[in-house]
Tab-separated table of C-alpha atoms in Angstrom:
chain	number	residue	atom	x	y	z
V	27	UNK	CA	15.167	113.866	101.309
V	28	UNK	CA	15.918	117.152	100.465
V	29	UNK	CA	16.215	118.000	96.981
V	30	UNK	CA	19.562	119.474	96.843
V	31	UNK	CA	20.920	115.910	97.544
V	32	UNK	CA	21.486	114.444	94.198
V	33	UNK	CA	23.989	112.060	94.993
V	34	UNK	CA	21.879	110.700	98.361
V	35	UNK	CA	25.645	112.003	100.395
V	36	UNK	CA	22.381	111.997	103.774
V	37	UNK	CA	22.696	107.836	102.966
V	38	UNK	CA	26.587	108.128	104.058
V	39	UNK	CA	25.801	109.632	107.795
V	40	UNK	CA	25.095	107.566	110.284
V	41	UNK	CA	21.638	107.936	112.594
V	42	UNK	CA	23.321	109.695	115.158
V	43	UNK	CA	24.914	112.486	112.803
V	44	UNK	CA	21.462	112.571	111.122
V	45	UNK	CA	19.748	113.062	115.222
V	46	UNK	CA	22.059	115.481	115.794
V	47	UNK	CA	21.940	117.369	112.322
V	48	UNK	CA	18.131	117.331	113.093
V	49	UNK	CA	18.157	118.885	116.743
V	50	UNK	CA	20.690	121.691	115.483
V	51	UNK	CA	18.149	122.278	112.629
V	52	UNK	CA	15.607	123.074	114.633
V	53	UNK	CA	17.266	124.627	117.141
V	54	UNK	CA	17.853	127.311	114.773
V	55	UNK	CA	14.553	127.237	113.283
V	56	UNK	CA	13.441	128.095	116.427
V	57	UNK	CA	15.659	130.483	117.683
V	58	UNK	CA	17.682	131.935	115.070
V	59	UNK	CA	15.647	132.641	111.969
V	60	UNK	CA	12.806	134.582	113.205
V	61	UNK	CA	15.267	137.577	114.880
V	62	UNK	CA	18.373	136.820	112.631
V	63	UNK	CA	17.509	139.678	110.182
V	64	UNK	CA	16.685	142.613	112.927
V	65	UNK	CA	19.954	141.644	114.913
V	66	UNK	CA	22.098	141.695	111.420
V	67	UNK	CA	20.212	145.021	110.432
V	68	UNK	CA	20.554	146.143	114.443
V	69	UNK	CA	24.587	144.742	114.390
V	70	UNK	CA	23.528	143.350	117.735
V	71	UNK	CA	23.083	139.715	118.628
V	72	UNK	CA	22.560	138.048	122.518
V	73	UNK	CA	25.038	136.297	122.294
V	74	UNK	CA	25.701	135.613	125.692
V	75	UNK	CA	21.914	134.373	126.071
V	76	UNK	CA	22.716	132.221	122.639
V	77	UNK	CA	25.526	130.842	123.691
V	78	UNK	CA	23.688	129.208	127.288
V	79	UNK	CA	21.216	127.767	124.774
V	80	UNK	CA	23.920	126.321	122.785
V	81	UNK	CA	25.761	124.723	126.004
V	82	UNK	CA	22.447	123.398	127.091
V	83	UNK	CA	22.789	121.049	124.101
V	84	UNK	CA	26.569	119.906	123.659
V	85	UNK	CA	26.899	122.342	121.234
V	86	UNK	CA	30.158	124.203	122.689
V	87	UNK	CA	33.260	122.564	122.022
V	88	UNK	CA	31.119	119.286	121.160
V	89	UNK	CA	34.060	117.203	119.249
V	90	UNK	CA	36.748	117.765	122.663
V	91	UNK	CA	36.411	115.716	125.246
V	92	UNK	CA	36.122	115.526	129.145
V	93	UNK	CA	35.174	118.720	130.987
V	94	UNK	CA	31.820	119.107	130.257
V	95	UNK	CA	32.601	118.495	126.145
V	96	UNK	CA	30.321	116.063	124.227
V	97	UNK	CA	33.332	114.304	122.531
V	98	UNK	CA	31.008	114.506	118.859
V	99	UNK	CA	32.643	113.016	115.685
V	100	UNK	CA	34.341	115.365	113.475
V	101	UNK	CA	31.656	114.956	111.143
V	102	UNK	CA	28.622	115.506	113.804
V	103	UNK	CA	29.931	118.600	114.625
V	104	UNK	CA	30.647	119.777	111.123
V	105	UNK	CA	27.054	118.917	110.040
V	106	UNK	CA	25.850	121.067	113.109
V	107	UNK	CA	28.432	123.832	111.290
V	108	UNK	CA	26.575	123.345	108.432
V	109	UNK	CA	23.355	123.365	110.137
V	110	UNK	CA	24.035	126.763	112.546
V	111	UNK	CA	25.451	128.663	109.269
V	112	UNK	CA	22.117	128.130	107.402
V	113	UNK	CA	20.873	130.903	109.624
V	114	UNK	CA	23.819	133.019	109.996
V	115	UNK	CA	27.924	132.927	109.467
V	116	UNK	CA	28.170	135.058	112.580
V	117	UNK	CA	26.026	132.623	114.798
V	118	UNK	CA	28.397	130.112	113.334
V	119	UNK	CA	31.631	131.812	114.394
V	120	UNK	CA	30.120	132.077	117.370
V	121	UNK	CA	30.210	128.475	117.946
V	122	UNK	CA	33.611	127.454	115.949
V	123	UNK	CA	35.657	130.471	117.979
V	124	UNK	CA	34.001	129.287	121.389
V	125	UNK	CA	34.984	125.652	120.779
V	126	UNK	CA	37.261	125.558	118.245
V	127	UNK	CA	39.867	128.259	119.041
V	128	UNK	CA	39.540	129.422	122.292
V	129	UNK	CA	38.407	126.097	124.237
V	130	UNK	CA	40.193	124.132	121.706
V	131	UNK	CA	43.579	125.907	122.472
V	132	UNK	CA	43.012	125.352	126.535
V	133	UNK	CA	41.952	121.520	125.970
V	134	UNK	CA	45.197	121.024	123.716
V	135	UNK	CA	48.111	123.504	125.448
V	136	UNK	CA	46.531	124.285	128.597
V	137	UNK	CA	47.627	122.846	132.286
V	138	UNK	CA	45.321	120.550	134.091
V	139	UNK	CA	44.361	123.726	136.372
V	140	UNK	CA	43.728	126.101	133.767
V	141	UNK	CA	41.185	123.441	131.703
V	142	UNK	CA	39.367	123.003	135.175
V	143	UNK	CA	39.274	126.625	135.383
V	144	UNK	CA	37.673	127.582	131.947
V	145	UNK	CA	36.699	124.351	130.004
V	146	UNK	CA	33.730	123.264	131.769
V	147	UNK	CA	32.479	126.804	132.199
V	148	UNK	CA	32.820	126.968	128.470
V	149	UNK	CA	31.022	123.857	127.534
V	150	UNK	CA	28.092	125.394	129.272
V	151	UNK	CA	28.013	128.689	127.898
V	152	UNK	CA	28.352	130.034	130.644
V	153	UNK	CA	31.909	131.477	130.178
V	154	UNK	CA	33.071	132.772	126.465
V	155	UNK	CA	36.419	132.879	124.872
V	156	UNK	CA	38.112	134.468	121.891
V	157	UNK	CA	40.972	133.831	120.549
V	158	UNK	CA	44.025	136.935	120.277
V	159	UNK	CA	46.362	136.162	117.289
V	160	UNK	CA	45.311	138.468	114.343
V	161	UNK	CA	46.963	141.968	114.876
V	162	UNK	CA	45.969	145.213	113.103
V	163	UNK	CA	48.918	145.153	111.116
V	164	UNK	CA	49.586	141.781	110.916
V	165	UNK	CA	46.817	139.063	109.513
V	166	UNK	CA	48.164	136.660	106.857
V	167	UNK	CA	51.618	136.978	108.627
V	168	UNK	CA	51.120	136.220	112.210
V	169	UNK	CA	54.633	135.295	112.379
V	170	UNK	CA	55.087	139.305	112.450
V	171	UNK	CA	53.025	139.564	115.439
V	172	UNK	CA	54.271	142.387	117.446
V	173	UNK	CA	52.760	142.170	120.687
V	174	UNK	CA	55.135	140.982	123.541
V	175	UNK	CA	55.083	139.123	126.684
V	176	UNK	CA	57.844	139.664	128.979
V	177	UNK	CA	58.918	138.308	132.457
V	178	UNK	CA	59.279	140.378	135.789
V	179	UNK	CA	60.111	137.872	138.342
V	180	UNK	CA	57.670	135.432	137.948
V	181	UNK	CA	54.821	137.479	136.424
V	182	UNK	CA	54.213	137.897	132.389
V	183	UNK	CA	53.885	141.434	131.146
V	184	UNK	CA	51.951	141.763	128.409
V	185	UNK	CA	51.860	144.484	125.131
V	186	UNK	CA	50.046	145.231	122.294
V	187	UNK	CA	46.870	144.983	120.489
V	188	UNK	CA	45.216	142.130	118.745
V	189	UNK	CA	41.883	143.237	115.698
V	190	UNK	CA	39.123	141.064	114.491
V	191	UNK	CA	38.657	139.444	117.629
V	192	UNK	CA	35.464	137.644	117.309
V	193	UNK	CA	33.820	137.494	121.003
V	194	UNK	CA	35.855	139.622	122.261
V	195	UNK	CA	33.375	142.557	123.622
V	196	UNK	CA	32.057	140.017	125.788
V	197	UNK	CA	34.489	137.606	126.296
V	198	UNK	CA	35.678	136.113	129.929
V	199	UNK	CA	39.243	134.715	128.741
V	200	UNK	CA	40.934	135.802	125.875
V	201	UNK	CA	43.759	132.852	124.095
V	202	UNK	CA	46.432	135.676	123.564
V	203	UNK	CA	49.324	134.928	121.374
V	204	UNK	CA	52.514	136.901	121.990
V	205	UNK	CA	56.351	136.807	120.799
V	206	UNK	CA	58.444	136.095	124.036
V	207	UNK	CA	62.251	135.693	124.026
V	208	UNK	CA	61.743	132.044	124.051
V	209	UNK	CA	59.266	132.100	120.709
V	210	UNK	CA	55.593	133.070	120.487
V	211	UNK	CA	53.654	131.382	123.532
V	212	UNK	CA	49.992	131.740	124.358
V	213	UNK	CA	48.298	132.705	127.747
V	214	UNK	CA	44.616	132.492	128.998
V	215	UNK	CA	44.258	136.113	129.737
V	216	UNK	CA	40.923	136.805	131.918
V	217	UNK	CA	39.320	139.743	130.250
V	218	UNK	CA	39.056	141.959	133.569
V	219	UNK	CA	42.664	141.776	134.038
V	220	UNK	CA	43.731	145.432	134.510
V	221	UNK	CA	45.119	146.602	131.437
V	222	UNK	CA	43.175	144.606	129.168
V	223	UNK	CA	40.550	146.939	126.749
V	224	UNK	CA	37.956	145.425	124.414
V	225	UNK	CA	36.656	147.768	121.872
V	226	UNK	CA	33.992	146.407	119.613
V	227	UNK	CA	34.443	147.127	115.990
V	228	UNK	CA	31.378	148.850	114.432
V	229	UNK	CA	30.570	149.889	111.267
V	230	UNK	CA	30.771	146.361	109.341
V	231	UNK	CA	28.934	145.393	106.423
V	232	UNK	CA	29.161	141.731	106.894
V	233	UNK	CA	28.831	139.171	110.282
V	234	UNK	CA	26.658	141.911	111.649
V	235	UNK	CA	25.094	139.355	114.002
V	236	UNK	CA	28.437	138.600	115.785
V	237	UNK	CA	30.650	140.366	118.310
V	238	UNK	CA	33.926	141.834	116.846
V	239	UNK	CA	36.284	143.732	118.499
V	240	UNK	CA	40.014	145.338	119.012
V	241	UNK	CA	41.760	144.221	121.861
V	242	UNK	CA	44.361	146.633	123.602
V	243	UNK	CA	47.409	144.833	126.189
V	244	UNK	CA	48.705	148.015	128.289
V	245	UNK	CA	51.039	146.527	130.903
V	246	UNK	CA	49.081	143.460	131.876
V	247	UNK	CA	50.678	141.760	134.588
V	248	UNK	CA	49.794	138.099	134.603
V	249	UNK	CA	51.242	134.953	136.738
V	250	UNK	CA	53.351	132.233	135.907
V	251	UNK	CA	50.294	129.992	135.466
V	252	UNK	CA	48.059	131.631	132.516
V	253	UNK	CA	50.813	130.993	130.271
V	254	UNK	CA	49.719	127.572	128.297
V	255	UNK	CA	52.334	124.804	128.937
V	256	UNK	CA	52.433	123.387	125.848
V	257	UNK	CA	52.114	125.923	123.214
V	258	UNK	CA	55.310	126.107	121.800
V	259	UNK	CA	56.381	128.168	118.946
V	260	UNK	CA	53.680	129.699	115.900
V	261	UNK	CA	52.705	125.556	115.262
V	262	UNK	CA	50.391	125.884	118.401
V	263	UNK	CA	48.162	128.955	117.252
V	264	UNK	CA	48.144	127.338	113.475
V	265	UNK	CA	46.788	124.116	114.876
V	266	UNK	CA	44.002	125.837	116.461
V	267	UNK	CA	43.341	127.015	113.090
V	268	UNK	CA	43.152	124.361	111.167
V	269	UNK	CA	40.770	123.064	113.817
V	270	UNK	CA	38.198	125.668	113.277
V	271	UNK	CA	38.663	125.327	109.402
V	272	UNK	CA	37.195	122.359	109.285
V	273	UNK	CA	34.074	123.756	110.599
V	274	UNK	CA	33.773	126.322	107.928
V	275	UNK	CA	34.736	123.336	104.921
V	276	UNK	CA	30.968	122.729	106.433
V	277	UNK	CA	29.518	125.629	107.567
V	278	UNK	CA	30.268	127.659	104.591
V	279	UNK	CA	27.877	124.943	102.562
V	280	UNK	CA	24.803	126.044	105.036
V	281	UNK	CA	25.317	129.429	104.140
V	282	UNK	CA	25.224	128.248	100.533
V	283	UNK	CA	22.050	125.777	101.277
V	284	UNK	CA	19.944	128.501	102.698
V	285	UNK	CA	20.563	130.587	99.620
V	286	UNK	CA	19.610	127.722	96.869
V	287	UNK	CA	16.664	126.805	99.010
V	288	UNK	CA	15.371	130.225	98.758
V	289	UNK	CA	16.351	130.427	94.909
V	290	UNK	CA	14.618	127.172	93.959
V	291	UNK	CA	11.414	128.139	96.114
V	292	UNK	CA	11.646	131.639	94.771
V	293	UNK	CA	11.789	130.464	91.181
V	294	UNK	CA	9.130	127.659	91.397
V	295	UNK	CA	6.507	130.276	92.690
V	296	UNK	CA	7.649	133.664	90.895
V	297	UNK	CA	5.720	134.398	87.941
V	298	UNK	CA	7.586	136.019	84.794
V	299	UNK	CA	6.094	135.830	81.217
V	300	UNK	CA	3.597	133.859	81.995
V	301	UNK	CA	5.143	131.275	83.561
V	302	UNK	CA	7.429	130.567	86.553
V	303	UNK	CA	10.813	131.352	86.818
V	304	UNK	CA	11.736	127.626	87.115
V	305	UNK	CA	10.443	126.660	83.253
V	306	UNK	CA	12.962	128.918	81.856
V	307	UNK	CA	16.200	127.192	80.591
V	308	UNK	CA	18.539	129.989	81.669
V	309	UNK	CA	17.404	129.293	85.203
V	310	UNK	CA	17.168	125.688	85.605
V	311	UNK	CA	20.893	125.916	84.048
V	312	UNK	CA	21.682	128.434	87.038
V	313	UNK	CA	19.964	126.038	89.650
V	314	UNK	CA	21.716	122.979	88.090
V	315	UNK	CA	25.054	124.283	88.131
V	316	UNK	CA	25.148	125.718	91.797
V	317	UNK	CA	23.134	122.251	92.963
V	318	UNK	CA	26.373	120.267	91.367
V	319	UNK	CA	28.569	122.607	93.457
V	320	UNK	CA	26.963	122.282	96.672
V	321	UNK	CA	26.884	118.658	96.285
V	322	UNK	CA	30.666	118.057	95.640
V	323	UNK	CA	31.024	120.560	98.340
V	324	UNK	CA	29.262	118.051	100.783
V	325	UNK	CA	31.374	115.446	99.768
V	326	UNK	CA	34.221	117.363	100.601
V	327	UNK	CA	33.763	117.952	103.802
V	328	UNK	CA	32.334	114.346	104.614
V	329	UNK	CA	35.585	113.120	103.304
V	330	UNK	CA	37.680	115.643	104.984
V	331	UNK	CA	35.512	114.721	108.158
V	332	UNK	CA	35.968	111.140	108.052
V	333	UNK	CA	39.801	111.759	107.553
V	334	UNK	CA	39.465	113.601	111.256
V	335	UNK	CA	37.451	110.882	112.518
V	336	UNK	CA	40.231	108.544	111.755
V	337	UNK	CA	42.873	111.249	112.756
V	338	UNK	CA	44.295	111.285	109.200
V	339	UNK	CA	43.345	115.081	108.384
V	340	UNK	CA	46.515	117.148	107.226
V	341	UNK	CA	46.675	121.152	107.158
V	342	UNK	CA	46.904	121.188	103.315
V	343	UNK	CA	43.317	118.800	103.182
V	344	UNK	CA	41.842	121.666	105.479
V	345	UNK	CA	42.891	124.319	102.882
V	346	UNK	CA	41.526	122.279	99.906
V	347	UNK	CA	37.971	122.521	101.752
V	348	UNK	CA	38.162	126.197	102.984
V	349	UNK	CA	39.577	127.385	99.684
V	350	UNK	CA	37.049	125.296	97.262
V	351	UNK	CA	33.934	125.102	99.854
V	352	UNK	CA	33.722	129.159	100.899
V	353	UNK	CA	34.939	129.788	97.505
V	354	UNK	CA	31.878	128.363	95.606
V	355	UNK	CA	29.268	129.223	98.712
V	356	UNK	CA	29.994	132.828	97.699
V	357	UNK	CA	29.485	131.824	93.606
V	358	UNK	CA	26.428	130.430	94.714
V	359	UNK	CA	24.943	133.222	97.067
V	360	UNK	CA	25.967	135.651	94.061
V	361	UNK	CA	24.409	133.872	91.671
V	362	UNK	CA	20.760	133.013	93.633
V	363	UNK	CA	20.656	137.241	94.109
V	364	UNK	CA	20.223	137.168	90.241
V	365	UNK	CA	17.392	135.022	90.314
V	366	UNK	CA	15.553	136.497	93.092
V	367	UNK	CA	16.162	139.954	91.047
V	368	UNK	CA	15.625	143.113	93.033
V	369	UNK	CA	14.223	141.138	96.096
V	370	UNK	CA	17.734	139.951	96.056
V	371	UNK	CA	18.903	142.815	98.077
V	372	UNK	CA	16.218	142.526	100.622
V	373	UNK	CA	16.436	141.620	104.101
V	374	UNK	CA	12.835	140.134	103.728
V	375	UNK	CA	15.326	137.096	102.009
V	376	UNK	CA	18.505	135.632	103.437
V	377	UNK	CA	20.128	135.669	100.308
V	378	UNK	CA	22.321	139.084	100.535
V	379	UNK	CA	23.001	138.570	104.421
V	380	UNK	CA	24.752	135.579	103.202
V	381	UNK	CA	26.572	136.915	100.031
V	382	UNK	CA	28.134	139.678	102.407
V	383	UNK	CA	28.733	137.192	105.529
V	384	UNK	CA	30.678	134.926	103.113
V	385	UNK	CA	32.799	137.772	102.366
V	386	UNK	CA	34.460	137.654	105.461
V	387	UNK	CA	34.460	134.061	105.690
V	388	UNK	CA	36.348	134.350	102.837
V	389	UNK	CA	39.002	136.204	104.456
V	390	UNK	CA	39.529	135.143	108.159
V	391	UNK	CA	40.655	131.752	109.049
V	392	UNK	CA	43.065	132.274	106.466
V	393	UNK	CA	42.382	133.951	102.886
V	394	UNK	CA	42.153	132.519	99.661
V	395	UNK	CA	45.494	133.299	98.756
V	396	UNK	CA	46.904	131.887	101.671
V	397	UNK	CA	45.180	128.526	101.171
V	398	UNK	CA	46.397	129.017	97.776
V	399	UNK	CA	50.030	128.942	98.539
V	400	UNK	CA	49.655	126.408	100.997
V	401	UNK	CA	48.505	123.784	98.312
V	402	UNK	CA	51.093	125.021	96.041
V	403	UNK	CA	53.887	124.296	99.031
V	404	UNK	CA	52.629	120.866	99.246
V	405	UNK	CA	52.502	120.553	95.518
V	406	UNK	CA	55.797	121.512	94.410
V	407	UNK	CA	57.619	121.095	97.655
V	408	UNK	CA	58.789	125.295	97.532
V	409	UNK	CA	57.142	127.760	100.076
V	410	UNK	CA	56.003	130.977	98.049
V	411	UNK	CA	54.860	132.859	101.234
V	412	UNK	CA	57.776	135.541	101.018
């Protein structure tokens, strides 16, 4: 048993969460943390060759089911969140956008045709998605959205750009949202349509190992049939997100795990005064505090995943776990830099990588603030969004 687990949460998963946790574990043992710090120093990751390897085992849209999809619990595939975040954020969003944006949207709007098309393709890596709703001037307010889809007989036209686009350099099908004259809609837009650009956004400081781009719409003519049936109105792109929250309530806490690990190992084995790190009460008070944290984290998100199981999860639950969990895995990364001193900022440790990953996992899939005002609406019964 690990010793982060003080409350034994690892006796609450069943043996098949536990096999799964354990083949995720060492899948990125084995593949991710031995190149993870070159391709976030490079800002290049194979993530085309990742994501086959990831298909290979039911990782890919693992919780839908049919069409190649493993049809995992809720938990399951948040513990293999948890598990693919301990190496990286951005192999992580790798994952969650595959499965639970774009393949997600397809399974739940898409016609029969269009999830034969992409889904199984998906599943098996072979095929990658991204998902088209955040605009450059419009994030927190996709009901703004300004790009258009308009019909010309029985074709869609399609204008306008969409930013932050994870996968999208090398995506196959983009899930594009757009603002018809019916309501926003969404379309499975194959990335070599004419028209379509993606740009990949260089330059970041954080999710260096992950794709991001800018996607430019210049007159794309598309048929009747990429348009998803049933995704009606800003409700369908919202639903999508609150299915890839969930995986960061858990994934977040991997992030967070990696860095404690490396604190408490750090500390027990670093030599100050005489004495390690560890015996001094100003540490142990450090180590205890973020270990409490972490561990009503987990319980969290095991709660919030056995609500999903049971198909009880609501939006607002979602926002508790995004806002608390991401919230205090960034506390926590902070706060094990301190211990580890100046070798904080090295990318010999994890430690920083994660600090400045967090930072953006603090902002997309909804901000703070956002998840903020969303437990206030369900508090007091007023929306303070405007």
């Amino acid at each position: 048993m690990s010793p982060l687990d003080l409350l034994d949460v690892d006796a609450s998963l069943g043996e098949e969460e536990r096999q799964i946790r354990a083949v995720v574990r060492q899948l990125v043992d084995d593949r991710v943390r031995p190149h993870v710090a070159g391709w976030y120093e490079d800002g290049q990751v194979p993530a085309r060759e990742l994501a086959r390897e990831f298909g290979k085992l039911g990782l890919l849209g693992m919780h839908l089911t049919g069409y190649g999809c493993a049809g995992a619990s809720a938990v399951a595939y948040g513990l293999a969140c948890l598990e693919l975040e301990a190496g990286d954020s951005g192999v992580r969003s790798l994952v969650s956008v595959q499965g639970s944006l774009a393949m997600y949207a397809i399974w739940r709007f898409g016609s029969e045709e269009q999830k034969q098309r992409w889904l199984p393709a998906m599943a098996a890596g072979e095929a990658i998605g991204c998902f088209g709703l955040t605009e450059p001037d419009h994030g927190s307010d996709p009901a703004s959205m300004t790009t258009r889809a308009r019909r010309d007989g029985d074709d869609w036209i399609l204008n306008g750009a969409k930013m932050w686009i994870t996968n999208a350099p090398i995506a196959d099908v983009g899930v594009v949202w757009a603002r018809t004259d019916e309501g926003v809609r969404g379309f499975a837009v194959p990335m070599d349509t004419p028209g379509v650009t993606a740009r990949e956004i260089r330059r970041k400081m954080s999710l260096r190992a992950s794709l991001t781009g800018e996607i430019a719409l210049d007159d794309v003519r598309l048929p009747a049939d990429a348009r998803l049936p049933e995704a009606i109105g800003l409700k369908a792109p919202l639903s999508c997100l609150t299915e890839a929250r969930h995986g960061i309530v858990w994934g977040a806490l991997g992030a967070a795990r990696d860095c404690l690990e490396t604190a408490l190992s750090y500390a027990t084995t670093r030599t100050q005064f005489g004495r390690p790190l560890a015996g001094f009460q100003l540490t142990q008070a450090k180590l205890a505090d973020m270990a409490v944290e972490w561990n009503k984290g987990l319980l969290l998100a095991l709660h919030l995943g056995r609500l999903a199981d049971a198909g009880k999860l609501r939006p607002e639950q979602v926002s508790v776990g995004k806002l608390n969990n991401v919230r205090e895995a960034l506390a926590i990364a902070r706060e094990c830099r301190t211990i580890l001193g100046a070798n904080g900022v090295s990318g010999e440790y994890p430690v920083m990588r994660h600090a400045n990953n967090l930072e953006s996992v603090l902002t997309y899939e909804g901000t703070s603030e956002i998840h903020q005002l969303v437990i206030g609406q369900r508090l007091t019964g007023l929306s303070a969004f405007a």
